[in-house]
Every structure is written in structure tokens, then in C-alpha cells.
Coordinates of C-alpha atoms in Angstrom, one line a residue:
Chain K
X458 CA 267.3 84.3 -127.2
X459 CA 268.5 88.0 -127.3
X460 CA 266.3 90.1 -129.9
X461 CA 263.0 91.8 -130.4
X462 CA 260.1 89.5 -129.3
X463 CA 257.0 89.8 -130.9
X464 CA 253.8 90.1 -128.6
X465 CA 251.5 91.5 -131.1
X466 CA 252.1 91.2 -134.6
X467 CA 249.7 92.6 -136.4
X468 CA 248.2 91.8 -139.6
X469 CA 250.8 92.4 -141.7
X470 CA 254.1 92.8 -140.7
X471 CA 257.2 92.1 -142.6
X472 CA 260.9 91.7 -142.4
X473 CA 262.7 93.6 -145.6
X474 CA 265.6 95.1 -146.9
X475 CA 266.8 96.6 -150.1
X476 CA 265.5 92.9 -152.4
X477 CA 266.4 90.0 -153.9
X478 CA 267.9 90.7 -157.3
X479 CA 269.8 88.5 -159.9
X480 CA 267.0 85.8 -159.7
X481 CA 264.4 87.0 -162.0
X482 CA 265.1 85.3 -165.0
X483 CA 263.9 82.2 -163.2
X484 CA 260.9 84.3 -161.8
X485 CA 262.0 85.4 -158.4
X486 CA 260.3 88.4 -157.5
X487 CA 262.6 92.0 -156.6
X488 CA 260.1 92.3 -152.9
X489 CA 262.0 94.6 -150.6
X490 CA 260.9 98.0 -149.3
X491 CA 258.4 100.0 -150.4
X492 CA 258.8 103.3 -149.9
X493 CA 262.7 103.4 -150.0
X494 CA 262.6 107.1 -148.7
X495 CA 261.2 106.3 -145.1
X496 CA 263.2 102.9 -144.4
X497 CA 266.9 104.3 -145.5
X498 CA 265.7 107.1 -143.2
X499 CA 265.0 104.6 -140.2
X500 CA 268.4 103.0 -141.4
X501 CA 270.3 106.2 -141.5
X502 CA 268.9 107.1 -138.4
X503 CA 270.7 104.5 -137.0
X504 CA 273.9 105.0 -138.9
X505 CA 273.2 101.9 -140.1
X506 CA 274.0 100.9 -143.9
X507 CA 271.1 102.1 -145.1
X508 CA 269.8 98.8 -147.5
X509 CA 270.3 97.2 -144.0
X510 CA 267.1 94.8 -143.0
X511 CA 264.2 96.0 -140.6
X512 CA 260.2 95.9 -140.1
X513 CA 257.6 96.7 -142.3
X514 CA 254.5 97.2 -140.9
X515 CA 251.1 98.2 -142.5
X516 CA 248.5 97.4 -139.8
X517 CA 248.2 98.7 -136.2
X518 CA 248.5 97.2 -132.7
X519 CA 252.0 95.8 -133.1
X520 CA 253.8 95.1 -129.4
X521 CA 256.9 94.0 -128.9
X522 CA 259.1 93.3 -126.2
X523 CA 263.1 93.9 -126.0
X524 CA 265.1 91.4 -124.4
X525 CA 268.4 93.2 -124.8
X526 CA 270.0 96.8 -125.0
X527 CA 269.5 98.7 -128.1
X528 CA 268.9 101.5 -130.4
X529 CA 265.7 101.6 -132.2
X530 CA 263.8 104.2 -135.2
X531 CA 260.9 104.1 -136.3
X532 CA 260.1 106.5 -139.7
X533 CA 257.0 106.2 -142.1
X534 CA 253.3 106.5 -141.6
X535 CA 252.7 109.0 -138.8
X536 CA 251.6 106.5 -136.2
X537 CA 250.6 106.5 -132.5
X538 CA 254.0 105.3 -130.8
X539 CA 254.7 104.5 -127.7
X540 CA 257.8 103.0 -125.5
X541 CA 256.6 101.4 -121.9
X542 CA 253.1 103.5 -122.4
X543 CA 254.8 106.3 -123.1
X544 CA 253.6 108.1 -126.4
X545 CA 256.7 109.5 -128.6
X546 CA 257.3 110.7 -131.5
X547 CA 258.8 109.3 -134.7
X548 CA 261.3 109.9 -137.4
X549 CA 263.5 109.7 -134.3
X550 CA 266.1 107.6 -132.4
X551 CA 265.5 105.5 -129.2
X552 CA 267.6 103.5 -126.5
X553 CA 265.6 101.2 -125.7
X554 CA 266.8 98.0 -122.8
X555 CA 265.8 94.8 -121.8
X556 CA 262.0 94.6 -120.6
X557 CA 260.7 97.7 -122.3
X558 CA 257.4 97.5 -124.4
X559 CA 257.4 99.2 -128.0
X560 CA 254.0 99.2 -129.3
X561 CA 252.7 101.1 -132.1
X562 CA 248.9 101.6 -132.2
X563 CA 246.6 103.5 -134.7
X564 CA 248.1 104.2 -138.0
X565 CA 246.5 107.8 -138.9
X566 CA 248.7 109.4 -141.8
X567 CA 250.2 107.4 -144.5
X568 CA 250.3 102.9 -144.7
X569 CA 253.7 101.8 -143.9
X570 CA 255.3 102.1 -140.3
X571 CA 259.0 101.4 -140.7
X572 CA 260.9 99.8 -137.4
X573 CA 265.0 99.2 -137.5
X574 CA 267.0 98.5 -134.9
X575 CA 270.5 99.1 -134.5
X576 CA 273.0 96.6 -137.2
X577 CA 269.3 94.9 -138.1
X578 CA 268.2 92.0 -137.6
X579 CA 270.7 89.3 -137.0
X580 CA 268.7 86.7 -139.4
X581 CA 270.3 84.7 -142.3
X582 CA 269.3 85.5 -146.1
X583 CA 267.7 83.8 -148.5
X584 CA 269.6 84.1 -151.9
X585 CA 271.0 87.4 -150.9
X586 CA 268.2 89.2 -149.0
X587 CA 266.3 89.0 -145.6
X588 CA 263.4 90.7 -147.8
X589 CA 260.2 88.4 -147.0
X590 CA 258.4 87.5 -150.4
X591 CA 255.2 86.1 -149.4
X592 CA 255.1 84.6 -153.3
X593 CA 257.9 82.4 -152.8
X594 CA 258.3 81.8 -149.2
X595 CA 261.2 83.2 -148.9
X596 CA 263.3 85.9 -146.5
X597 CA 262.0 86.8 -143.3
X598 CA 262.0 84.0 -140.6
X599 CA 260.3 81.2 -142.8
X600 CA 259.5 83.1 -146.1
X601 CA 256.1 84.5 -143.9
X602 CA 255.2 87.1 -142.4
X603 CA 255.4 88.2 -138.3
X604 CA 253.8 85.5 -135.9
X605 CA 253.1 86.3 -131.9
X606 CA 255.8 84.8 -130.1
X607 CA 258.5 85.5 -132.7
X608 CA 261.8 86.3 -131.6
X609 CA 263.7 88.7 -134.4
X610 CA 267.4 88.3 -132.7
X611 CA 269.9 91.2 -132.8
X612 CA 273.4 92.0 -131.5
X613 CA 273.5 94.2 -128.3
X614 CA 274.3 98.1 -128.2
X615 CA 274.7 99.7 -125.4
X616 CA 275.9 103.0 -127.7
X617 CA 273.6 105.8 -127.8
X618 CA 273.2 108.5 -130.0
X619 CA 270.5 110.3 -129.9
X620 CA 269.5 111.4 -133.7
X621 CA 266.4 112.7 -135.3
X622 CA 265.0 113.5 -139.0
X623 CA 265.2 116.9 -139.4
X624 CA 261.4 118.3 -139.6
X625 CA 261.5 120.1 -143.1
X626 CA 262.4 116.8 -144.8
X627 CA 259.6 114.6 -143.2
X628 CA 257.7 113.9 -145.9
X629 CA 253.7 114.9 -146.1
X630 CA 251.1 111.8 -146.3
X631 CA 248.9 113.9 -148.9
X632 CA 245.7 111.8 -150.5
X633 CA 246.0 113.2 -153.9
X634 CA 249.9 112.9 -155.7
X635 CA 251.1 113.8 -159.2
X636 CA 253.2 110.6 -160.0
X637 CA 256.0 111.6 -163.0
X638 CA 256.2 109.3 -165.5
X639 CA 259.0 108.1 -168.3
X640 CA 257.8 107.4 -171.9
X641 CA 258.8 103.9 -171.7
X642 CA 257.9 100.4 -173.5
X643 CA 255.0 100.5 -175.9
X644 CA 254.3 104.2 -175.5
X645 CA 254.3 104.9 -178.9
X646 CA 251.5 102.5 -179.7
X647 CA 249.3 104.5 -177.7
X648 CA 247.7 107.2 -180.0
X649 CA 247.9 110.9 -178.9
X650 CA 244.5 111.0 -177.9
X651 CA 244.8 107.7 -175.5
X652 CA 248.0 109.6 -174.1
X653 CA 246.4 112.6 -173.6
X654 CA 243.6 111.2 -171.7
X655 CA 245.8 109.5 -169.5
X656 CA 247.9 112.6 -168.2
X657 CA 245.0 114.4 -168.0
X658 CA 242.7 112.3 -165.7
X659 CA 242.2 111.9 -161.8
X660 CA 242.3 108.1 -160.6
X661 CA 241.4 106.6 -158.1
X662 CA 243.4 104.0 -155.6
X663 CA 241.1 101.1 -155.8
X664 CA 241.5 98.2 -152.9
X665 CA 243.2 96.2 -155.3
X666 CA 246.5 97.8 -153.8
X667 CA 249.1 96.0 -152.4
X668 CA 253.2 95.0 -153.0
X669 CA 252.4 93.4 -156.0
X670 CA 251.1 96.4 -158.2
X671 CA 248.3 99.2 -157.8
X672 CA 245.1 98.8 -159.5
X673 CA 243.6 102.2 -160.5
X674 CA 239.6 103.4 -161.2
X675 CA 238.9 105.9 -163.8
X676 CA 239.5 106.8 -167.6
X677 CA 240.0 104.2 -169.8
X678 CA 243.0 104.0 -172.0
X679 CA 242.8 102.0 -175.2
X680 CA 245.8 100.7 -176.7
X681 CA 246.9 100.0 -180.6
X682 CA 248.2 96.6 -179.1
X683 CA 245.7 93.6 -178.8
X684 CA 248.4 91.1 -177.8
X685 CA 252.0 91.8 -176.8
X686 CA 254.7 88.6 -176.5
X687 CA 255.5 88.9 -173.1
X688 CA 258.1 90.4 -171.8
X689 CA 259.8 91.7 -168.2
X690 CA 258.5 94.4 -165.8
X691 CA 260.3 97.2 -164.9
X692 CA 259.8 98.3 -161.2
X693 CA 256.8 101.2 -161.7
X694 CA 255.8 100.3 -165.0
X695 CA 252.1 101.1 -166.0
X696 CA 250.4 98.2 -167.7
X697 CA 247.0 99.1 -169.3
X698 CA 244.7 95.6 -169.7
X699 CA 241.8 95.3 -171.5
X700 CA 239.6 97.0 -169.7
X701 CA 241.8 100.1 -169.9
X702 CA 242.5 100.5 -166.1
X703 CA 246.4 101.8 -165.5
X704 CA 247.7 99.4 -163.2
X705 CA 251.4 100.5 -161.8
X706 CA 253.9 97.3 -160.8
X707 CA 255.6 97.4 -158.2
X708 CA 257.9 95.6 -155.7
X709 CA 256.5 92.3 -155.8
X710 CA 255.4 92.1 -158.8
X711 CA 255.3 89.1 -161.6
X712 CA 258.4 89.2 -163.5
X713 CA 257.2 89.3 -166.6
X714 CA 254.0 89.6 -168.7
X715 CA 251.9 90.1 -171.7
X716 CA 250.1 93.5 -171.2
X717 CA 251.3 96.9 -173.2
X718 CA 252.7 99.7 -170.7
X719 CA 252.5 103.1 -171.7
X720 CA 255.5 104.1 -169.4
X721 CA 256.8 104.2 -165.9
X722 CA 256.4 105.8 -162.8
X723 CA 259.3 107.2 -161.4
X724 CA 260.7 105.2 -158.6
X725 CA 260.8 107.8 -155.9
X726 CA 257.1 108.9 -156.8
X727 CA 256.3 104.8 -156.2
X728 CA 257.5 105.4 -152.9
X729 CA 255.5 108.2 -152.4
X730 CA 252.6 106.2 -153.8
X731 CA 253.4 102.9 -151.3
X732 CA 252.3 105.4 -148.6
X733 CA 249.2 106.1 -149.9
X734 CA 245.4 104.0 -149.3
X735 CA 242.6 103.2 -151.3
X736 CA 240.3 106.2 -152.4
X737 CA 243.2 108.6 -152.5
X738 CA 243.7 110.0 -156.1
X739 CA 246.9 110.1 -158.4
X740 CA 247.3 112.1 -161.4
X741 CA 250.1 111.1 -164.1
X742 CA 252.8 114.1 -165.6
X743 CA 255.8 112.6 -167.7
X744 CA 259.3 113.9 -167.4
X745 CA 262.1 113.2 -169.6
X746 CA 264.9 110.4 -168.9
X747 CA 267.6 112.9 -168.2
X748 CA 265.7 114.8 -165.6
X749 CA 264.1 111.4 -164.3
X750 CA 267.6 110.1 -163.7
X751 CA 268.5 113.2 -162.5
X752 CA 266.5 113.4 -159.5
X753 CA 266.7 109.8 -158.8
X754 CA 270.6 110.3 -158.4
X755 CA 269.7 112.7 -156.2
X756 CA 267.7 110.7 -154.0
X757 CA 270.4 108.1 -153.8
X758 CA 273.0 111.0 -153.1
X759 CA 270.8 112.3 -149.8
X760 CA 271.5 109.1 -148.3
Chain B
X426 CA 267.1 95.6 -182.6
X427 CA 266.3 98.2 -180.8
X428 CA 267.1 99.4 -177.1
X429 CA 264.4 101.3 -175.3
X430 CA 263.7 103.0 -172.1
X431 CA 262.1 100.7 -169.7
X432 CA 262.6 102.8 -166.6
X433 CA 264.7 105.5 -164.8
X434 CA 267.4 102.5 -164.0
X435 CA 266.4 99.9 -167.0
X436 CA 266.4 99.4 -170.8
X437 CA 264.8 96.5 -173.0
X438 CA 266.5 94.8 -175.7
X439 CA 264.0 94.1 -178.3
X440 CA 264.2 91.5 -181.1
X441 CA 261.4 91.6 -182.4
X442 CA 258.2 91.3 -181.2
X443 CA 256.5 87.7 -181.9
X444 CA 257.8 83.8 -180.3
X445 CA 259.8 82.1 -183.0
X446 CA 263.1 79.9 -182.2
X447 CA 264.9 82.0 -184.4
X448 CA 264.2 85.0 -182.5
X449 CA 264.4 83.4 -179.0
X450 CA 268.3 82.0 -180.1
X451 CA 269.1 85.4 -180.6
X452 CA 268.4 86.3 -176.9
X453 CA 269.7 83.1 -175.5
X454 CA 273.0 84.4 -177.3
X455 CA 272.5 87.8 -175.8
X456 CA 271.6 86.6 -172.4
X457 CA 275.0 84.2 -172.5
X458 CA 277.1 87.2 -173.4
X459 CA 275.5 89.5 -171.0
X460 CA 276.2 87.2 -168.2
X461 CA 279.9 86.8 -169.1
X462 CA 280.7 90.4 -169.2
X463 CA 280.1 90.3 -165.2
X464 CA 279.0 93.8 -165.2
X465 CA 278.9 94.2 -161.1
X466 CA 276.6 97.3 -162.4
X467 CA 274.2 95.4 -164.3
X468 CA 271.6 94.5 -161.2
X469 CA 269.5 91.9 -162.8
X470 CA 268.9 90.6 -166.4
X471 CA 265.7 88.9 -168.1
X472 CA 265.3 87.6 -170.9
X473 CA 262.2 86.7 -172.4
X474 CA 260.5 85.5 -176.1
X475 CA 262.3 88.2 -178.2
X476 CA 263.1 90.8 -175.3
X477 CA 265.9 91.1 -172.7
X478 CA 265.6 93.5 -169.8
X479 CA 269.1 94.6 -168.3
X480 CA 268.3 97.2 -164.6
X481 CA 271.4 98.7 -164.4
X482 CA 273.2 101.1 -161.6
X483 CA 272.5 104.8 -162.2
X484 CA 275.1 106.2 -160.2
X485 CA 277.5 104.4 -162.8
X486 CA 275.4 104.5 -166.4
X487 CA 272.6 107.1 -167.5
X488 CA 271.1 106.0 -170.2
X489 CA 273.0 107.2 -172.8
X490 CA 275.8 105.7 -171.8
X491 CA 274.4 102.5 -171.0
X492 CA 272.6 102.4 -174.5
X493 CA 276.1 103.4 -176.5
X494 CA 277.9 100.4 -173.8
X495 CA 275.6 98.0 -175.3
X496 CA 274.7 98.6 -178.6
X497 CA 279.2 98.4 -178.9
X498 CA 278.9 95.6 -177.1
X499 CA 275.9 93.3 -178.6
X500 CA 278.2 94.0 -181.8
X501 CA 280.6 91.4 -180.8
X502 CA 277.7 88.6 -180.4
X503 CA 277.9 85.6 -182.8
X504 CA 274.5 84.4 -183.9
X505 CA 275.1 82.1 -185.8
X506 CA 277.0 80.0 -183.0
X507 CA 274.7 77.7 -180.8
X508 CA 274.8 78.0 -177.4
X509 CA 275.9 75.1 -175.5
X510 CA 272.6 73.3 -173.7
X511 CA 271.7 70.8 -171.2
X512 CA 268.6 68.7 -171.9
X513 CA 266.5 67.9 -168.7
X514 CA 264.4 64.6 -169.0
X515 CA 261.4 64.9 -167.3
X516 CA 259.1 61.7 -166.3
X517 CA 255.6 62.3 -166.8
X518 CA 252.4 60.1 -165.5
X519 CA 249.9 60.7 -168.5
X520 CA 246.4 59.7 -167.6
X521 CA 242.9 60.9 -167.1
X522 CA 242.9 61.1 -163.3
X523 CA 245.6 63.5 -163.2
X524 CA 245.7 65.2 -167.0
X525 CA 242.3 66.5 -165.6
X526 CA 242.0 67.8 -169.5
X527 CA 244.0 65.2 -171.3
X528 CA 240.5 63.7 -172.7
X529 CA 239.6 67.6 -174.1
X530 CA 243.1 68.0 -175.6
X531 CA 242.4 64.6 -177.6
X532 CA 238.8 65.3 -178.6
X533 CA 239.8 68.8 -179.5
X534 CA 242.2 68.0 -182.1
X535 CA 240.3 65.0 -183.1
X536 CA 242.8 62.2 -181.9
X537 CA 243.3 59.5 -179.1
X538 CA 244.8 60.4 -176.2
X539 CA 247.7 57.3 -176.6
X540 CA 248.8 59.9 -179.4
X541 CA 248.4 62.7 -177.2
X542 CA 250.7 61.6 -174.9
X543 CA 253.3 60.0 -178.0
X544 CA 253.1 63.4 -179.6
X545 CA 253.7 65.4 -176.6
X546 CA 256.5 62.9 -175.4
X547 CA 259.0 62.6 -178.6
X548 CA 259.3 65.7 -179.0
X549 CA 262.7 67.9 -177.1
X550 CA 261.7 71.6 -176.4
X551 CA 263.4 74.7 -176.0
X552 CA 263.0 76.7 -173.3
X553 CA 261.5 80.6 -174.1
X554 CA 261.6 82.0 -171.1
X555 CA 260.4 81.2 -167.0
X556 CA 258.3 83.7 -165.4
X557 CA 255.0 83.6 -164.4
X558 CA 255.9 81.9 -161.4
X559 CA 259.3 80.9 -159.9
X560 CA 260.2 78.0 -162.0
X561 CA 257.6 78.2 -164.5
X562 CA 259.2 77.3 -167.8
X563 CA 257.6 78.5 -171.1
X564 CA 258.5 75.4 -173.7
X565 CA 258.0 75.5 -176.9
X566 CA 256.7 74.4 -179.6
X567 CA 254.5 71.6 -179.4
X568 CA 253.0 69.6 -182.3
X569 CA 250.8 71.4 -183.8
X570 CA 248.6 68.3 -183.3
X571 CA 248.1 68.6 -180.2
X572 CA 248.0 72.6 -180.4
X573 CA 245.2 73.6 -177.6
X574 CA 243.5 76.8 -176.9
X575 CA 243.4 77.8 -173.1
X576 CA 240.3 76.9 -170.4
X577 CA 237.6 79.9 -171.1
X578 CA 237.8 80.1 -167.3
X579 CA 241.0 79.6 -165.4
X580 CA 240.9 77.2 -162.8
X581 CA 241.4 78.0 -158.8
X582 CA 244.2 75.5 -158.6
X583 CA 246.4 74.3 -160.9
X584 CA 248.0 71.4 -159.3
X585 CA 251.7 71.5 -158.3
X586 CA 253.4 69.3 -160.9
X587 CA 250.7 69.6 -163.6
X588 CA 252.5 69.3 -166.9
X589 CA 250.3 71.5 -169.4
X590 CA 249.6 72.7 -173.0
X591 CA 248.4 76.5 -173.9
X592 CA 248.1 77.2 -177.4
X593 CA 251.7 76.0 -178.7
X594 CA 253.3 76.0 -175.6
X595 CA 253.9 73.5 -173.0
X596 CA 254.9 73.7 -169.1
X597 CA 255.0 72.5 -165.7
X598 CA 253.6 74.1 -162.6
X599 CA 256.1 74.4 -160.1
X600 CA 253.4 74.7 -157.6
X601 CA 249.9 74.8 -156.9
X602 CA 248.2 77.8 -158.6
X603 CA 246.3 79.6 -160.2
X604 CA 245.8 78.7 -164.2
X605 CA 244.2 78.3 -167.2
X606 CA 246.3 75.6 -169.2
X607 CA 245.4 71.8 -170.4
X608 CA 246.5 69.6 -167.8
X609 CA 247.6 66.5 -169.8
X610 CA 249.8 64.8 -166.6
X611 CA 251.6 65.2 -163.7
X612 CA 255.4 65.4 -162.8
X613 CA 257.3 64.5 -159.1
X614 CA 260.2 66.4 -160.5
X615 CA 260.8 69.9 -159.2
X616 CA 261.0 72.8 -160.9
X617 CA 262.0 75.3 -158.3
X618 CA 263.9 73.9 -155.6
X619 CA 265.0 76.5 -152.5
X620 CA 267.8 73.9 -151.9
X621 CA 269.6 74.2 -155.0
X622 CA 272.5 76.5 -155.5
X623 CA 271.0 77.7 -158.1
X624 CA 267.3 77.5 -157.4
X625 CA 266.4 75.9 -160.5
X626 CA 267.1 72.8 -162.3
X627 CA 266.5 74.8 -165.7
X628 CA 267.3 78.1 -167.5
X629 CA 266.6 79.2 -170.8
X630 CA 269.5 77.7 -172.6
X631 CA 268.1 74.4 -170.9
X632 CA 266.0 71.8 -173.3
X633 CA 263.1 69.6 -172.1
X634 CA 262.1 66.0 -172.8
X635 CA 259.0 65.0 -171.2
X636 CA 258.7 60.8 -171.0
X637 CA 256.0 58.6 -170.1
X638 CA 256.2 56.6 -166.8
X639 CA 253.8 53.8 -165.0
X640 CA 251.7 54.9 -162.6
X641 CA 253.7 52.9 -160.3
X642 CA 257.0 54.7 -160.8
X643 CA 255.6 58.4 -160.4
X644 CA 254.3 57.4 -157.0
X645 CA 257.7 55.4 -156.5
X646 CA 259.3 58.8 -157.5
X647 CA 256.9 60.7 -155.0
X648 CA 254.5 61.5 -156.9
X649 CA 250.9 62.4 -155.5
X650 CA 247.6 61.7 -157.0

């Protein structure tokens, strides 16, 4: 079969596109991209539709091997990257033809590695979506993740054009972020001094980090609320549990739940954060729904 | 009712904030509605107890406009009318060896674990909302009889199939998991199914009636010990 073969697949490496949406009221998880900014670059890098499907990877030593003509980009966490031995750079477009070696070795700046190739992956969906959502099994080839000896089929290009991101937008893998946050949900059950704390307090990425949400170290906010009827989770919302640690949802998380949120992190600053590790620090600063919007729109418009 | 930010590109719909079938008619009667009006820019809606979340296209509503678009049209809802419902009957194997905490819900509540099952089978539920996991079905409300709080530890596997009580609230697990519930007795019906259109046998405007089967028809069924 015609496609990318997989030699190496690393620990963790994932097929996923824009998500699965319209299946939450039965508990069907979003999933899909993490940090939206690097893989509609890839895409667009490809002038391909930029929701279009493509690899996530967040551990080093992946190979593959091509088994027809293509183009391929790779955007994300600066990464060692190399085509037939040969060490390129990314945030770049590549022709690559039958019997070349892609391999992508030490990760050094930033989590996820993002890897398109050109029209995606030729791979049916699962209601709607090619995203893989280790939860439910579904997307990807099988509902799991990359296994050697995979073979992730796509149509043959023999079109070339060579494209790369231009260098004042790549983005900077920094290890401290200020996330911006809406007043959202039970904010106003929080007290002043509970909300002060919070946007004036350091945390700390703890290891608890992953699609699902992003467990933080550091003050502890109390809440007015002891219980809460539960209810569904935005994408970014910050859920404070009893023991007063902000925990921030994200792509995969549950679909709804029982803990008060004292608001939500802007979805192009959860990007940002997907790209970050455990250790590295965040800080909280709120803006207001207009200007929120605002610059989301924006980020939508640049593709 | 009140509509509130829930993020850059979502709002919440609240009721009110505490489980009551009153309340959870309400949103069943929202949620219908919602769905009709085929908004290609609403992206996904959940409901829940007393809440409904609606993430909706930015490039089409701010939130302004989106809050002005539903506050006109939540107007036009009729309460008072009932929503049309399916009821599901679901066949249930009550017994010790696989209602791993059928015996505790009994001595608990201080009764026998024939009227255990009897109370938790006569009884047709309403559906308050599915989360959790894929197919996990909050039901509600049980006899207060057979009312039980939650294990103090949660245990490492909650078998696929395991039909449970939490406090007033019954479900099934639609897998193995994680969980804390009363496992009174096991199910061979499925809950989340990738092969249906529609993923899931139920939704919230479905109702549940649990009945009691031999052990020899759950394993006819497919059951597994």
C-alpha cells in the first residue's frame, strides 16, 4: 500500500484533525489538536484545508518511510529533523519520494511535533473526525495510537511548491507563559481575595499534564462552593477541586463534571500551553469577552 | 434562567443549580428545541442536571449576539408540554456474585436484598444527563429505600455492564472503569455501541426500566460473569 510507513513510532504518536464535535451530550470527548496554531500551520503549509488530518507527535525517535511521491511539513516543537540523514529545518515544506527516510529525533524546544502530508491522510472517520481519542477508541487507524509497521496511506503528488513559515511568526517555546483568562462559570462565588490570589500567583506544570487537562502546583484557591450539580466543560476551563489546585481542561477532557471553575483560559493561550512541559510556570491575567473574542477572530482570520 | 460566559466560543444555560425532575424537564425541552433550530453555527450542545452548554461559531455570533439570539428564542419554549420519550427496558442479573455490593446496599438501608432488587426494578427512570463516560447514563431517582452513599474508596475497575446506585442515582457502566458506585448487578446490553448510527441506544429524553433476569438468560444474552 501507497502511504507513510511507520518504522519507528514513538511513544506517542497520534493521528488528529480539527475534533469530534456534536457527540458530547452522550460523552464523546472534543480530542483533536492541541496546539491549533502549529498544525493549521503545517496544514497551510501545504495549502491544505487547514482542519485537514495529520501526526501528532510528543516523543522522539519517530522514522518513517515514504512509499510514494509527496509533499510533507513539519511545524511545532523545534525538533532535530532529518530526510535520508540529512538534518533540515522545520516550519518548512518538503518533496519527499518513494524510499526516502523522515526521521525526527530529539525534541529540544516545546512537546508537540506536528507532521502533514500533502491532502492528509487518506483514512476513513470515525463520526466525523480522523482525530484519535485514546478514551473511546476511536479515530486514527483503530481508535489507538501509531504502531511500527503501520502504513498511514495517502494520494500521490508529484506537485511541488516549495513554501516556508515566515521566521517572525514562528512562535517562541518559552517555560514561563501568562495565560489570559475569561470570568467565566462560578467566578463570582470565588471571593475577591481567592481571585486575587489566583492572578497573582506563579504555578507550576506538574506531570499530571496531558490531553486530558493540566494539573497545576501552587497557591491554593478556596471556593464559596462545596458541591456544584454537574455540569459541561468548556474547552480551557479552570476547575479548582478541593485541594485548591487550578486544573485547566483541555482537548480531551470529560464532558462534564461537578467541580466550580473560576473561568477560562483563552483558547489560543491553551495552545501556547499544549507546547509547554512539566516544571515550566504559568501565570493567570483575565481579559474581557469582547477583547477575548477579538483576538481569537483574529487567530482564525490568519489562517 | 440565566445565560453566562462559559468560554471565548460558549455560553451555559442555567436553570438552576440543584437535580430535580422539574428542573431537568426544563432542559430536556430546551435541549429538543435547540436541536430543531439546526443552527449549522451552534457546534455542539450539552445538556446536563439543570445546565445546557451551547459552543457556538465566533466568526458568526459574539457573545452578545448569541446571548440576545437565545434569550428571544428560549421565549418560544413550552414547558409545560412533555417531550415525547422512548423507554429502554434493560434486563438485569441481580445477585451477589456480580452486584459485588448488592449485600451492603441491603444491610445499609436495613432491608433484604429480594427487596433491593424489587425496589430498584419497578421503578421507570428518567434520564439526567450522560457524561462521565461515553454512554454513561445518570438515572434518577431511585427509592429512597434503597438510597446509598458512594464506596469511601473508588474501586480500580468497575466492571463493564455493572448496573449501580450512588446516592439517588442509578447507572450502568458502559465499560470497564474506574468507580466508586454500589454494584447491585450486571447488564449484556450496551450502552455505547460504535456501530450504531447514533452511538447510543439512549439520550436524555430516553426513560429506563431495569428488569430482573435468570442467571441463565444473562449468559444466554452474553452476559459474562
Amino acid at each position: 500500500m501507497s502511504g507513510l510507513e511507520i518504522i519507528k513510532a514513538g511513544i506517542y504518536s497520534t493521528i488528529q484533525d480539527k475534533g469530534r464535535f456534536s457527540y458530547m451530550h452522550l460523552g464523546v470527548t472534543n480530542s483533536g489538536f492541541m496546539d491549533e496554531y502549529a498544525a493549521f500551520a503545517c496544514n497551510k503549509l501545504l495549502k491544505n484545508e487547514i482542519h485537514t488530518n495529520l501526526l501528532e507527535i510528543l516523543f522522539p525517535n519517530v522514522i518513517f518511510k515514504v512509499k510514494a511521491e509527496t509533499t510533507i511539513a513539519i511545524t511545532g516543537a523545534k525538533c532535530e529533523f532529518f530526510i535520508n540523514n540529512i538534518p533540515l529545518d522545520t516550519w518548512q515544506a518538503y518533496k519527499v519520494k518513494a524510499s526516502d527516510e523522515i526521521k525526527i529525533g530529539k525534541i529540544q524546544e516545546g512537546q508537540r511535533v506536528y507532521l502533514a502530508v500533502k491532502d492528509g491522510f487518506d483514512i476513513e472517520k470515525e463520526f466525523g473526525s480522523n482525530s484519535t481519542s485514546m478514551k473511546e477508541k476511536f479515530g486514527g487507524l483503530n481508535g489507538d495510537k501509531l504502531k511500527n509497521g503501520d502504513i498511514l496511506p495517502y494520494k500521490e503528488s508529484t506537485t511541488f511548491i516549495k513554501r516556508k513559515w515566515k521566521k517572525s511568526f514562528l512562535p517562541k517555546y518559552e517555560k514561563e507563559i501568562v495565560l489570559r483568562v475569561i470570568l467565566s462559570y462560578q467566578y463570582e462565588d470565588f471571593d475577591k481575595e481567592a481571585l486575587d490570589k489566583f492572578f497573582s500567583s506563579i504555578y507550576t506544570i506538574t506531570p499530571d499534564f496531558n490531553s486530558m487537562a493540566c494539573k497545576l502546583d501552587g497557591e491554593k484557591i478556596s471556593c464559596n462552593i462545596s458541591t456544584l450539580v454537574s455540569e459541561a466543560i468548556a474547552f480551557g476551563s479552570i476547575q479548582i477541586p478541593k485541594d485548591g489546585k487550578p486544573i485547566i481542561l483541555l482537548k480531551e477532557r470529560q464532558t462534564i463534571g461537578g467541580y466550580p471553575k473560576i473561568g477560562t483560559v483563552l483558547n489560543i493561550d491553551c495552545f501556547k500551553l499544549a507546547q509547554m512541559k512539566p516544571g515550566y510556570k504559568v501565570r493567570f491575567k483575565k481579559i474581557g469577552i469582547e477583547e477575548a473574542q477579538q483576538k481569537a477572530k483574529e487567530f482564525l482570520l490568519t489562517f | 434562567m440565566d445565560i453566562k460566559i462559559a468560554s471565548v466560543d460558549s455560553v451555559i444555560i442555567y436553570f438552576d443549580n440543584k437535580i430535580s425532575k422539574e428542573i431537568s424537564n426544563k432542559v430536556k425541552a430546551t435541549y429538543s428545541y435547540l436541536k430543531q433550530l439546526n443552527n449549522q453555527d451552534f457546534i455542539d450542545i450539552i445538556p446536563s442536571y439543570s445546565s445546557i452548554l451551547i459552543s457556538y461559531n465566533i466568526l458568526r455570533y459574539d457573545f452578545k449576539k448569541i446571548k440576545e439570539y437565545l434569550k428571544k428564542e428560549l421565549e418560544n419554549i413550552n414547558y409545560e408540554e412533555e417531550t415525547s420519550s422512548k423507554l429502554i427496558e434493560i434486563d438485569v442479573y441481580y445477585a451477589e456474585e456480580v452486584g459485588l455490593d448488592l449485600k451492603r446496599v441491603a444491610t445499609l438501608n436495613n432491608i433484604s436484598i429480594d427487596e433491593v432488587i424489587k425496589l430498584h426494578s419497578s421503578k421507570i427512570y428518567d434520564v439526567y444527563t450522560i457524561g462521565f463516560l461515553p454512554g454513561f447514563a445518570y438515572l434518577g431517582i431511585v427509592d429512597e429505600k434503597i438510597a446509598t452513599k458512594r464506596l469511601e474508596s473508588p474501586r480500580k475497575k468497575t466492571p463493564k455492564g455493572s448496573v449501580s446506585i450512588a446516592d439517588t442515582q442509578t447507572a450502568v457502566y458502559p465499560k470497564d472503569s474506574p468507580g466508586g458506585w454500589n454494584i447491585i448487578g450486571k447488564t449484556a446490553f450496551e450502552f455505547f455501541d460504535k456501530n450504531l448510527k447514533e452511538l447510543s441506544p439512549i439520550d436524555i429524553n430516553t426513560k429506563v426500566k431495569f428488569n430482573p433476569i435468570s442467571k441463565e438468560e444473562f449468559l444466554n444474552q452474553g452476559g459474562v460473569i
